[in-house]
Amino acid sequence: MQTKTLNELHDINMKSSEINQLSNIPVIWGVEVDEIVTRPPLGLRQIGLLWDGEAPDMISDNLIDSVISFSLAGVEVIVEIRPEDRIDHDYLLVIAANAGFCISAIPPERKSGVETWSNQCARFADALMAASNFSGNLYPVSGYLTYLVMEYFGGAKAAVPSDLYTRQRFAEQVPQNWSDIAKSHMRKSLSDAAGGENELKGYLGSILKAIHGEARRQRLQQLKAWKSTESQTAA
Amino acid sequence: MKHFTLHIRLALDCNAQCTYCSSANNASGRIGIGEFKTALNFIADAVFPKLGVGQDHQLAIEYLGGEMLLIPEREIRLFTEIARDRLGPLVRGLRQGVQSNLIGSERRVLALHDLFGENIGTSWDNYTGQRRTGGSASLYKAILNKSLRTLSGKRGFSPGRVIVVDSAIAEYLEREVRDAISGGYDLVLRPVFKGGSADVSHLSTDELAMLFSKCHKIWSENPRVRIEPFTSLFKRRINRGRADEAGEDSALESAGCPFQHDCAFRSLSLGPDGSLNVCQEMADASRYSLGNAILETFNDHVWRLLARRSFRLAAECRNCQWLAECAGGCMNEAVEAHGDPFARTELCPAWKAVFMEIENDILSGRAAEIERVMAQ
């Protein structure tokens, strides 16, 4: 069998049954699940699987089994939501937290889809603010929240994404003006969910405080463990 | 660090006749050494890879009854060595423990401690007389107390104890919790399940909720021993939002039965006939067979169905404020009540009652003091 390039496969709307034709590609995205892959290709670290559901709050068995298979093989799974997909955002965040996968609101292929995509991002931003136990990545909302923290407290004007998925799926695919529209929607949604711009700033501050507090708590525990080891050694 | 529990029943035979137990008066024989090796080879080569168990895992092997003390000492040692040598290299850490009624001679009880160290748990019921040997509750109690004195006197060890909570024990449960605190031993309060015996007498969910609420209050006033489910649920709730410091201890701490929705990835039960189930309770109830390790069969279709629970929890659970801590509760309980592994467990009101107590402790500021005493 001849090995195809990633671009060739994306051109033909890639299916899960085709991914074993690839090798040594760390990130694949836009994969439609048409069969359960039991042995992911070598070198694969991250995969974006397109949403497949029987209802907005009913993920399909096929997608579940695929998430399980890739996760068990040590591949990080991102469930990708197209702008036109009808989903229950709160539901998806809960099951993502339960099952340990990430979520991505993927951008449209055409300009006509930008408003729908931006609304999708805004709904996710709103759901994220209410989610109590989701700690994975929610693209592009998590990245935007990180940027807001930097902007508010560090004066950052822009953030360059460091991970391959964000670079390939968003930074290199989305024109700046599309991105600005989505950011504007997300910001409004975050602000509304927080109760206003000042409250949003307070929320971002609490994120920083929580990070600092947790780091301090862990440092104290390490120090305590180290002292205990020292005293045992001395004894 | 992830954790995985392998429940192993070497035999179903038991020397006791407890009213609510599936093993009462059982005498069906034990697994042979050759069969045991075949079963472990199959689990190591075919089952663990499917379940993703590997070098990220802390593996806990729990030997359950039937009663382990009915198996010759030399054989128990051999079984544990086989398990250690075959499964130990596959995982990051391995711990072997045993649940025994301790109805045996002093020599056998000490030998059990020599083999398993402090990873020994026992069953407990100080008041109702439902635990019996030779038809006698007083004989059971006398032998058990002698074994506990032996372990305490000669090994300085007091095993954690499991109480099966049914309607008979309800009026004594608060006293049992106080006894555990004053006696300095850990206690697990485990609501009785139907799979064990036809004679079980359940408490209603409201009665159980009220009882657990009262017992939680008693524990929270003096939380220096581990009383389950209170200790685990308190820790989970108080740690919400804190980073998970993955480590061996952390993995054991968070080992979550019955508060997990991903049991299919976290436990496996091997019966003396080679039968495989997700846990020993599903095995007792003969539900969702995963195959047979001696015959080297694994039912992938059934396992996948159960593995979907994390994605298919009932809407009431998904929308519950304590989902992160309760994780939907016990899958077997859900099947027992509704015939549906994705349904909400019938014990939900009892867990909610405990969570309400914890929230009160947080609101009143007592939680910090509870945490401080627990850490001592």
Coordinates of C-alpha atoms in Angstrom, one line a residue:
Chain A
M1 CA 0.0 0.0 0.0
Q2 CA 1.3 3.4 -0.9
T3 CA 1.7 5.9 2.0
K4 CA -0.2 9.1 1.4
T5 CA 0.7 12.5 2.7
L6 CA -1.4 14.2 5.3
N7 CA -2.5 16.9 2.9
E8 CA -3.7 14.3 0.3
L9 CA -5.8 12.6 3.0
H10 CA -7.3 15.9 4.2
D11 CA -8.2 16.7 0.7
I12 CA -10.4 13.6 0.5
N13 CA -12.0 14.2 3.9
M14 CA -10.0 11.9 6.0
K15 CA -11.7 8.8 7.7
S16 CA -10.4 6.8 10.6
S17 CA -10.1 3.8 8.4
E18 CA -7.5 5.6 6.5
I19 CA -5.2 6.8 9.2
N20 CA -3.1 3.6 9.3
Q21 CA -1.8 4.7 5.9
L22 CA 0.1 7.4 7.8
S23 CA 3.3 7.0 9.8
N24 CA 5.4 9.3 12.0
I25 CA 2.9 12.1 12.0
P26 CA 2.4 13.4 15.6
V27 CA -0.8 15.3 15.1
I28 CA -3.8 14.4 12.9
W29 CA -7.1 16.2 12.9
G30 CA -10.4 16.4 11.1
V31 CA -10.9 12.6 11.3
E32 CA -14.3 11.2 10.7
V33 CA -14.9 8.0 12.5
D34 CA -16.1 5.3 10.2
E35 CA -14.4 2.4 12.0
I36 CA -12.7 1.7 15.4
V37 CA -9.0 1.9 15.1
T38 CA -7.4 -0.6 17.4
R39 CA -3.8 0.1 16.6
P40 CA -3.0 3.8 16.0
P41 CA -0.1 4.6 13.6
L42 CA 3.3 4.8 15.2
G43 CA 4.4 8.2 16.4
L44 CA 0.8 9.6 16.7
R45 CA 0.5 11.7 19.8
Q46 CA -2.7 13.7 19.3
I47 CA -5.8 13.1 17.2
G48 CA -8.8 15.3 16.4
L49 CA -11.9 13.2 15.9
L50 CA -15.0 14.9 14.4
W51 CA -18.1 15.0 16.6
D52 CA -20.6 12.3 15.9
G53 CA -23.8 12.3 17.9
E54 CA -27.3 10.8 17.9
A55 CA -28.6 14.0 19.5
P56 CA -27.0 17.2 21.0
D57 CA -26.6 15.4 24.3
M58 CA -25.9 11.9 23.0
I59 CA -22.5 11.1 21.7
S60 CA -22.4 8.1 19.3
D61 CA -21.1 4.7 20.4
N62 CA -18.6 4.8 17.5
L63 CA -17.1 8.0 18.7
I64 CA -17.0 6.7 22.3
D65 CA -15.2 3.5 21.3
S66 CA -12.7 5.5 19.2
V67 CA -12.0 7.9 22.0
I68 CA -11.4 4.9 24.3
S69 CA -9.2 3.1 21.8
F70 CA -6.9 6.1 21.1
S71 CA -6.8 7.1 24.8
L72 CA -5.7 3.6 25.8
A73 CA -3.0 3.7 23.2
G74 CA -1.7 6.9 24.9
V75 CA -2.9 9.2 22.1
E76 CA -4.4 12.5 23.3
V77 CA -7.9 12.8 21.9
I78 CA -9.6 16.0 20.9
V79 CA -13.2 15.9 19.9
E80 CA -13.7 18.4 17.2
I81 CA -17.0 20.3 16.9
R82 CA -17.8 21.9 13.5
P83 CA -19.5 25.3 13.4
E84 CA -22.8 23.7 12.2
D85 CA -22.8 20.8 14.7
R86 CA -25.7 20.9 17.1
I87 CA -24.5 20.0 20.5
D88 CA -25.2 20.5 24.2
H89 CA -22.1 22.4 25.3
D90 CA -22.5 21.7 29.0
Y91 CA -23.1 18.0 28.4
L92 CA -19.9 17.8 26.3
L93 CA -17.8 19.4 28.9
V94 CA -19.1 17.0 31.6
I95 CA -18.4 13.9 29.6
A96 CA -15.0 15.3 28.4
A97 CA -14.1 15.7 32.1
N98 CA -15.3 12.2 32.9
A99 CA -13.5 10.5 30.0
G100 CA -10.4 12.8 29.8
F101 CA -10.6 14.1 26.3
C102 CA -10.2 17.6 25.0
I103 CA -12.6 19.6 22.9
S104 CA -12.1 21.9 20.0
A105 CA -14.5 24.3 18.3
I106 CA -12.9 24.0 14.8
P107 CA -13.0 27.0 12.4
P108 CA -15.1 27.1 9.3
E109 CA -13.8 26.5 5.8
R110 CA -15.5 29.5 4.4
K111 CA -16.1 33.1 5.5
S112 CA -19.9 32.5 5.6
G113 CA -19.4 30.2 8.5
V114 CA -17.5 32.6 10.8
E115 CA -20.5 33.9 12.6
T116 CA -21.8 30.4 13.4
W117 CA -18.3 29.4 14.5
S118 CA -18.0 32.5 16.7
N119 CA -21.3 31.6 18.3
Q120 CA -20.1 28.1 18.9
C121 CA -17.0 29.4 20.6
A122 CA -19.1 31.8 22.7
R123 CA -21.4 29.0 23.9
F124 CA -18.4 27.0 24.9
A125 CA -16.9 29.9 26.8
D126 CA -20.2 30.3 28.7
A127 CA -20.2 26.5 29.5
L128 CA -16.6 26.6 30.6
M129 CA -17.4 29.3 33.1
A130 CA -20.0 27.1 34.7
A131 CA -18.1 23.8 34.5
S132 CA -16.9 22.6 37.8
N133 CA -14.6 19.7 36.9
F134 CA -13.4 20.2 33.4
S135 CA -9.6 20.7 33.4
G136 CA -8.6 19.7 29.9
N137 CA -8.1 21.9 26.9
L138 CA -11.1 23.6 25.2
Y139 CA -9.8 25.0 21.9
P140 CA -9.8 28.0 21.3
V141 CA -11.4 29.1 24.5
S142 CA -8.7 27.9 27.0
G143 CA -6.0 29.6 24.9
Y144 CA -8.0 32.8 24.8
L145 CA -8.5 32.8 28.6
T146 CA -4.7 32.4 29.0
Y147 CA -4.2 35.3 26.7
L148 CA -6.7 37.4 28.7
V149 CA -4.8 36.6 31.9
M150 CA -1.6 37.8 30.3
E151 CA -3.2 40.8 28.8
Y152 CA -4.8 41.9 32.1
F153 CA -1.9 41.3 34.3
G154 CA 1.1 41.3 32.1
G155 CA 0.2 43.8 29.4
A156 CA 0.6 41.2 26.6
K157 CA -0.6 42.4 23.2
A158 CA -0.5 39.0 21.6
A159 CA 0.3 35.4 22.5
V160 CA 2.0 32.9 20.1
P161 CA 0.6 29.4 20.5
S162 CA 3.3 26.9 21.4
D163 CA 1.4 23.6 20.8
L164 CA 1.3 22.0 17.4
Y165 CA -2.4 21.5 17.3
T166 CA -3.3 25.1 17.9
R167 CA -0.7 26.3 15.4
Q168 CA -1.9 23.9 12.7
R169 CA -5.6 24.0 13.3
F170 CA -6.0 27.6 14.2
A171 CA -3.1 30.0 13.8
E172 CA -2.2 28.8 10.3
Q173 CA -5.8 28.3 9.1
V174 CA -7.7 31.2 10.5
P175 CA -7.4 34.7 9.0
Q176 CA -6.8 37.4 11.6
N177 CA -10.2 39.1 11.0
W178 CA -12.1 35.8 11.6
S179 CA -10.1 35.3 14.8
D180 CA -11.0 38.8 16.0
I181 CA -14.7 38.1 15.5
A182 CA -14.5 34.9 17.5
K183 CA -12.5 36.6 20.2
S184 CA -15.0 39.3 20.5
H185 CA -17.8 36.8 20.9
M186 CA -15.9 34.8 23.5
R187 CA -15.0 38.0 25.4
K188 CA -18.6 39.0 25.6
S189 CA -19.7 35.6 26.7
L190 CA -17.0 35.4 29.4
S191 CA -17.8 38.9 30.6
D192 CA -21.6 38.1 30.7
A193 CA -21.0 34.9 32.5
A194 CA -18.8 36.6 35.1
G195 CA -21.3 39.4 35.5
G196 CA -19.4 42.3 33.8
E197 CA -15.9 43.4 32.7
N198 CA -14.8 44.2 36.2
E199 CA -16.0 40.8 37.5
L200 CA -14.2 39.1 34.6
K201 CA -11.0 40.8 35.7
G202 CA -11.7 39.6 39.2
Y203 CA -12.2 36.1 37.9
L204 CA -8.9 36.2 35.9
G205 CA -7.2 37.5 39.1
S206 CA -8.6 34.5 41.0
I207 CA -7.2 32.2 38.4
L208 CA -3.7 33.7 39.0
K209 CA -4.2 33.6 42.8
A210 CA -5.3 29.9 42.6
I211 CA -2.2 29.0 40.6
H212 CA 0.0 30.9 43.0
G213 CA -1.7 29.3 46.0
E214 CA -1.5 25.8 44.7
A215 CA 2.2 26.3 43.8
R216 CA 2.8 27.5 47.3
R217 CA 0.9 24.6 48.9
Q218 CA 2.9 22.1 46.8
R219 CA 6.2 23.8 47.6
L220 CA 5.4 23.6 51.4
Q221 CA 4.5 20.0 51.1
Q222 CA 7.7 19.2 49.3
L223 CA 9.6 21.1 52.0
K224 CA 7.9 19.2 54.7
A225 CA 8.6 15.9 53.0
W226 CA 12.2 16.9 52.6
K227 CA 12.6 17.9 56.2
S228 CA 11.0 14.7 57.3
T229 CA 13.5 12.6 55.2
E230 CA 16.4 14.7 56.6
S231 CA 15.4 14.1 60.2
Q232 CA 15.0 10.4 59.5
T233 CA 18.4 10.2 57.9
A234 CA 19.9 12.1 60.8
A235 CA 18.3 9.7 63.3
Chain B
M1 CA -0.1 7.7 38.3
K2 CA -3.2 5.6 37.5
H3 CA -4.4 2.8 39.7
F4 CA -5.9 -0.6 39.0
T5 CA -7.4 -3.2 41.3
L6 CA -7.3 -6.9 40.5
H7 CA -9.7 -8.9 42.8
I8 CA -8.7 -12.5 43.0
R9 CA -10.8 -15.2 44.5
L10 CA -8.8 -18.3 44.9
A11 CA -11.8 -20.1 46.4
L12 CA -15.4 -19.4 47.3
D13 CA -15.3 -21.8 50.2
C14 CA -15.8 -20.3 53.6
N15 CA -15.6 -21.3 57.2
A16 CA -18.3 -18.8 58.3
Q17 CA -22.0 -18.6 57.6
C18 CA -22.8 -14.9 57.6
T19 CA -26.4 -14.2 56.7
Y20 CA -25.8 -11.8 53.9
C21 CA -22.9 -13.4 52.1
S22 CA -22.8 -15.4 48.9
S23 CA -20.0 -17.6 50.3
A24 CA -21.8 -18.9 53.3
N25 CA -21.2 -22.6 53.6
N26 CA -19.7 -22.7 50.1
A27 CA -17.5 -25.7 49.4
S28 CA -16.8 -25.7 45.7
G29 CA -13.0 -26.0 45.8
R30 CA -10.1 -23.7 44.8
I31 CA -8.3 -22.8 41.7
G32 CA -5.2 -25.0 40.9
I33 CA -1.7 -23.6 40.6
G34 CA -1.6 -24.5 36.9
E35 CA -4.9 -22.9 36.2
F36 CA -3.8 -19.8 38.2
K37 CA -0.7 -19.5 36.0
T38 CA -2.8 -19.8 32.9
A39 CA -5.2 -17.2 34.1
L40 CA -2.6 -14.7 35.0
N41 CA -0.7 -15.2 31.7
F42 CA -3.9 -14.5 29.9
I43 CA -4.6 -11.4 32.0
A44 CA -1.1 -10.2 31.5
D45 CA -0.9 -10.8 27.8
A46 CA -4.4 -10.3 26.5
V47 CA -6.5 -8.4 29.1
F48 CA -4.2 -5.8 30.6
P49 CA -3.2 -4.4 27.1
K50 CA -6.9 -4.1 26.2
L51 CA -7.6 -2.2 29.4
G52 CA -4.5 0.0 29.0
V53 CA -2.8 -1.3 32.2
G54 CA 0.9 -0.7 32.1
Q55 CA 3.9 1.2 33.5
D56 CA 1.7 4.2 34.5
H57 CA -0.2 2.0 36.9
Q58 CA -0.1 1.2 40.6
L59 CA -1.6 -2.3 40.7
A60 CA -3.4 -3.5 43.9
I61 CA -4.1 -7.2 44.0
E62 CA -6.8 -7.9 46.6
Y63 CA -7.4 -11.6 47.6
L64 CA -11.0 -12.0 48.6
G65 CA -13.1 -14.9 49.8
G66 CA -14.4 -17.3 50.2
E67 CA -11.9 -17.4 53.1
M68 CA -8.1 -17.3 52.4
L69 CA -7.4 -19.1 55.7
L70 CA -8.9 -22.2 54.3
I71 CA -6.1 -22.4 51.7
P72 CA -2.9 -24.0 52.9
E73 CA -0.3 -21.4 53.9
R74 CA 2.3 -22.8 51.5
E75 CA -0.1 -22.4 48.6
I76 CA -1.1 -18.8 49.5
R77 CA 2.6 -17.9 49.4
L78 CA 3.0 -19.6 46.1
F79 CA -0.1 -17.9 44.6
T80 CA 1.2 -14.5 45.7
E81 CA 4.7 -15.2 44.3
I82 CA 3.3 -16.2 41.0
A83 CA 1.1 -13.0 40.9
R84 CA 4.1 -10.8 41.9
D85 CA 6.5 -12.3 39.4
R86 CA 4.0 -12.3 36.5
L87 CA 2.2 -9.0 37.0
G88 CA 4.7 -6.9 38.9
P89 CA 7.1 -6.2 36.0
L90 CA 4.1 -4.9 33.9
V91 CA 3.3 -2.0 36.2
R92 CA 5.1 0.7 38.1
G93 CA 4.1 -0.5 41.6
L94 CA 2.4 -3.6 43.0
R95 CA 0.8 -4.1 46.4
Q96 CA -0.9 -7.3 47.4
G97 CA -3.6 -7.3 50.2
V98 CA -6.1 -9.7 51.6
Q99 CA -9.6 -9.6 53.1
S100 CA -9.9 -12.3 55.7
N101 CA -12.4 -13.1 58.4
L102 CA -9.4 -14.1 60.6
I103 CA -11.3 -17.1 61.8
G104 CA -8.3 -19.3 62.2
S105 CA -5.4 -20.3 64.4
E106 CA -2.9 -17.8 65.8
R107 CA -0.2 -19.4 63.7
R108 CA -2.2 -18.9 60.5
V109 CA -3.2 -15.4 61.3
L110 CA 0.4 -14.4 62.0
A111 CA 1.5 -16.1 58.8
L112 CA -1.1 -14.0 56.9
H113 CA 0.5 -10.9 58.5
D114 CA 4.0 -12.1 57.6
L115 CA 2.9 -12.4 54.0
F116 CA 0.7 -9.3 53.5
G117 CA 2.0 -7.0 56.2
E118 CA -0.5 -4.3 57.1
N119 CA -2.5 -4.9 53.9
I120 CA -5.0 -7.0 55.7
G121 CA -8.7 -6.1 56.2
T122 CA -11.4 -8.0 58.0
S123 CA -15.1 -8.1 58.4
W124 CA -16.8 -6.7 61.5
D125 CA -20.1 -6.7 63.3
N126 CA -19.8 -6.3 67.1
Y127 CA -23.5 -6.2 67.9
T128 CA -26.0 -8.1 65.7
G129 CA -24.6 -11.7 65.6
Q130 CA -25.1 -12.1 61.9
R131 CA -21.5 -13.3 61.5
R132 CA -21.3 -16.9 62.5
T133 CA -19.0 -19.9 62.4
G134 CA -20.1 -23.4 63.3
G135 CA -23.6 -21.8 63.6
S136 CA -22.5 -19.7 66.5
A137 CA -22.1 -15.9 66.5
S138 CA -20.4 -16.0 69.9
L139 CA -17.8 -18.5 68.7
Y140 CA -17.1 -16.3 65.6
K141 CA -16.7 -13.2 67.8
A142 CA -14.4 -15.1 70.3
I143 CA -12.1 -16.4 67.6
L144 CA -12.0 -13.0 65.7
N145 CA -11.3 -11.1 68.9
K146 CA -8.5 -13.5 69.7
S147 CA -7.0 -13.0 66.3
L148 CA -7.2 -9.2 66.6
R149 CA -5.5 -9.4 70.0
T150 CA -2.8 -11.6 68.5
L151 CA -2.2 -9.1 65.7
S152 CA -2.2 -6.2 68.1
G153 CA 0.0 -7.9 70.7
K154 CA 2.5 -9.6 68.5
R155 CA 2.6 -7.4 65.5
G156 CA 1.3 -4.0 66.8
F157 CA -1.3 -4.0 64.0
S158 CA -5.0 -3.4 64.0
P159 CA -6.6 -4.3 60.7
G160 CA -9.2 -2.0 59.0
R161 CA -12.7 -3.5 59.2
V162 CA -15.7 -3.7 56.9
I163 CA -19.3 -3.5 58.2
V164 CA -22.1 -4.6 56.0
V165 CA -24.9 -2.1 56.6
D166 CA -28.3 -3.7 56.6
S167 CA -31.5 -3.1 58.6
A168 CA -30.3 -5.3 61.5
I169 CA -27.2 -3.2 62.1
A170 CA -28.8 0.2 61.7
E171 CA -29.5 0.8 65.4
Y172 CA -25.9 -0.1 66.3
L173 CA -24.0 1.7 63.5
E174 CA -23.4 5.0 65.4
R175 CA -22.0 3.0 68.2
E176 CA -19.7 1.1 65.8
V177 CA -18.4 4.4 64.5
R178 CA -17.7 5.6 68.0
D179 CA -16.0 2.3 68.9
A180 CA -13.7 2.6 65.8
I181 CA -12.7 6.1 66.8
S182 CA -12.0 5.2 70.4
G183 CA -10.4 1.8 69.3
G184 CA -8.2 3.5 66.7
Y185 CA -9.1 1.3 63.8
D186 CA -10.3 2.1 60.3
L187 CA -13.8 1.2 59.3
V188 CA -15.7 0.8 56.0
L189 CA -19.5 1.1 56.1
R190 CA -20.7 -0.8 53.1
P191 CA -24.4 -1.0 52.3
V192 CA -25.5 -4.5 51.7
F193 CA -26.0 -5.6 48.1
K194 CA -28.5 -8.1 46.7
G195 CA -26.0 -10.2 44.8
G196 CA -24.7 -11.7 48.1
S197 CA -27.6 -13.6 49.5
A198 CA -31.3 -13.9 49.1
D199 CA -31.8 -13.1 52.8
V200 CA -30.5 -9.6 52.9
S201 CA -32.6 -6.9 54.6
H202 CA -32.0 -3.5 53.1
L203 CA -32.5 -0.1 54.8
S204 CA -34.7 2.3 52.8
T205 CA -32.6 4.9 51.0
D206 CA -34.1 7.6 53.3
E207 CA -33.1 5.6 56.4
L208 CA -29.7 5.0 55.0
A209 CA -29.2 8.7 54.2
M210 CA -30.2 9.7 57.7
L211 CA -28.0 7.1 59.3
F212 CA -25.0 8.1 57.2
S213 CA -25.6 11.7 58.0
K214 CA -25.5 11.0 61.7
C215 CA -22.4 8.8 61.4
H216 CA -20.6 11.4 59.4
K217 CA -21.2 13.9 62.1
I218 CA -19.6 11.6 64.7
W219 CA -16.6 11.0 62.4
S220 CA -16.1 14.7 61.6
E221 CA -15.9 15.5 65.3
N222 CA -12.9 13.2 65.6
P223 CA -11.6 12.3 62.2
R224 CA -8.4 10.6 63.4
V225 CA -9.3 7.2 61.9
R226 CA -10.5 6.5 58.4
I227 CA -14.2 5.9 58.3
E228 CA -15.4 5.2 54.8
P229 CA -17.1 6.6 52.8
F230 CA -16.7 9.8 54.9
T231 CA -13.0 10.2 54.8
S232 CA -12.7 9.7 51.0
L233 CA -15.7 11.9 50.1
F234 CA -14.4 14.6 52.4
K235 CA -10.9 14.5 50.9
R236 CA -12.3 14.6 47.4
R237 CA -14.5 17.5 48.1
I238 CA -11.9 19.5 50.0
N239 CA -9.4 18.8 47.3
R240 CA -11.7 20.1 44.5
G241 CA -9.7 22.5 42.3
R242 CA -6.4 21.5 43.8
A243 CA -3.7 20.1 41.5
D244 CA -3.4 16.3 41.5
E245 CA 0.1 15.5 42.7
A246 CA 0.5 12.2 41.0
G247 CA 2.4 9.7 43.1
E248 CA 2.1 6.3 44.5
D249 CA 0.4 7.5 47.7
S250 CA -1.8 9.8 45.7
A251 CA -2.9 6.9 43.5
L252 CA -3.8 4.7 46.5
E253 CA -5.6 7.6 48.1
S254 CA -7.8 8.2 45.1
A255 CA -8.5 4.5 44.5
G256 CA -12.2 5.1 44.2
C257 CA -14.6 2.2 44.6
P258 CA -17.5 2.8 44.8
F259 CA -17.1 6.4 43.6
Q260 CA -16.0 6.0 40.0
H261 CA -17.7 5.8 36.6
D262 CA -14.7 4.2 34.9
C263 CA -14.7 0.8 36.7
A264 CA -14.1 -0.9 33.4
F265 CA -10.6 0.7 33.3
R266 CA -9.9 0.4 37.0
S267 CA -10.7 -3.1 38.2
L268 CA -11.0 -6.7 37.2
S269 CA -12.2 -9.7 39.1
L270 CA -10.8 -13.2 38.7
G271 CA -12.9 -16.1 40.1
P272 CA -11.7 -19.5 41.1
D273 CA -13.2 -21.0 38.0
G274 CA -11.3 -18.4 35.8
S275 CA -14.4 -16.2 35.4
L276 CA -13.7 -12.6 34.7
N277 CA -15.9 -9.7 35.7
V278 CA -15.3 -6.0 36.3
C279 CA -15.5 -6.4 40.1
Q280 CA -16.3 -9.0 42.7
E281 CA -19.8 -7.7 43.3
M282 CA -20.6 -8.1 39.6
A283 CA -19.1 -11.6 39.9
D284 CA -21.3 -12.4 42.9
A285 CA -24.4 -11.2 41.0
S286 CA -23.3 -13.1 37.8
R287 CA -23.6 -9.9 35.8
Y288 CA -21.8 -8.9 32.6
S289 CA -19.3 -11.7 32.3
L290 CA -16.1 -10.6 30.6
G291 CA -15.1 -14.1 29.8
N292 CA -12.8 -16.7 31.4
A293 CA -9.1 -16.4 31.9
I294 CA -8.5 -20.1 32.2
L295 CA -10.3 -20.7 29.0
E296 CA -8.5 -17.7 27.6
T297 CA -11.6 -15.9 26.4
F298 CA -12.4 -12.2 26.8
N299 CA -15.7 -10.6 25.8
D300 CA -14.6 -7.4 24.2
H301 CA -18.2 -6.4 23.3
V302 CA -19.4 -6.5 27.0
W303 CA -16.3 -4.7 28.2
R304 CA -16.8 -1.9 25.6
L305 CA -20.4 -1.5 26.8
L306 CA -19.3 -1.1 30.4
A307 CA -16.4 1.2 29.4
R308 CA -18.9 3.6 27.9
R309 CA -20.3 4.5 31.4
S310 CA -18.0 7.6 31.6
F311 CA -19.8 9.0 28.6
R312 CA -23.3 7.7 29.3
L313 CA -24.0 8.7 32.9
A314 CA -27.6 9.6 33.7
A315 CA -28.6 13.3 33.3
E316 CA -29.2 13.6 37.0
C317 CA -25.6 12.6 37.6
R318 CA -24.2 14.8 34.9
N319 CA -26.0 17.8 36.3
C320 CA -25.1 17.0 40.0
Q321 CA -22.9 19.5 41.8
W322 CA -21.0 16.6 43.4
L323 CA -20.4 14.6 40.2
A324 CA -16.6 15.2 40.4
E325 CA -16.5 13.6 43.8
C326 CA -19.1 10.9 43.6
A327 CA -18.5 10.1 39.9
G328 CA -21.9 8.5 39.5
G329 CA -21.4 5.9 42.3
C330 CA -21.3 2.2 41.9
M331 CA -22.1 0.7 38.5
N332 CA -23.2 -2.6 40.1
E333 CA -25.7 -0.7 42.3
A334 CA -27.1 1.0 39.2
V335 CA -27.5 -2.4 37.5
E336 CA -29.1 -3.9 40.6
A337 CA -31.7 -1.2 40.9
H338 CA -32.4 -0.4 37.3
G339 CA -30.8 -3.1 35.1
D340 CA -28.9 -0.3 33.5
P341 CA -25.1 0.3 34.1
F342 CA -25.6 3.9 33.2
A343 CA -28.4 4.7 35.6
R344 CA -28.1 6.6 38.8
T345 CA -27.4 4.4 41.8
E346 CA -30.1 3.9 44.4
L347 CA -27.7 5.0 47.1
C348 CA -27.6 8.5 45.7
P349 CA -29.7 10.0 48.6
A350 CA -27.2 8.6 51.1
W351 CA -24.2 10.1 49.3
K352 CA -26.0 13.4 48.9
A353 CA -26.7 13.4 52.7
V354 CA -23.0 13.0 53.3
F355 CA -22.1 15.7 50.9
M356 CA -24.5 18.1 52.6
E357 CA -22.7 17.4 55.9
I358 CA -19.4 18.2 54.2
E359 CA -20.7 21.4 52.7
N360 CA -21.9 22.4 56.2
D361 CA -18.4 21.7 57.5
I362 CA -16.9 23.9 54.8
L363 CA -19.4 26.7 55.3
S364 CA -18.9 26.7 59.1
G365 CA -15.1 26.7 58.8
R366 CA -14.8 23.3 60.5
A367 CA -13.4 21.7 57.4
A368 CA -10.0 23.2 57.9
E369 CA -9.9 21.7 61.4
I370 CA -11.0 18.3 60.1
E371 CA -8.3 18.4 57.5
R372 CA -5.7 19.4 60.1
V373 CA -6.6 16.4 62.3
M374 CA -6.6 14.0 59.4
A375 CA -3.2 15.1 58.4
Q376 CA -1.7 14.4 61.8

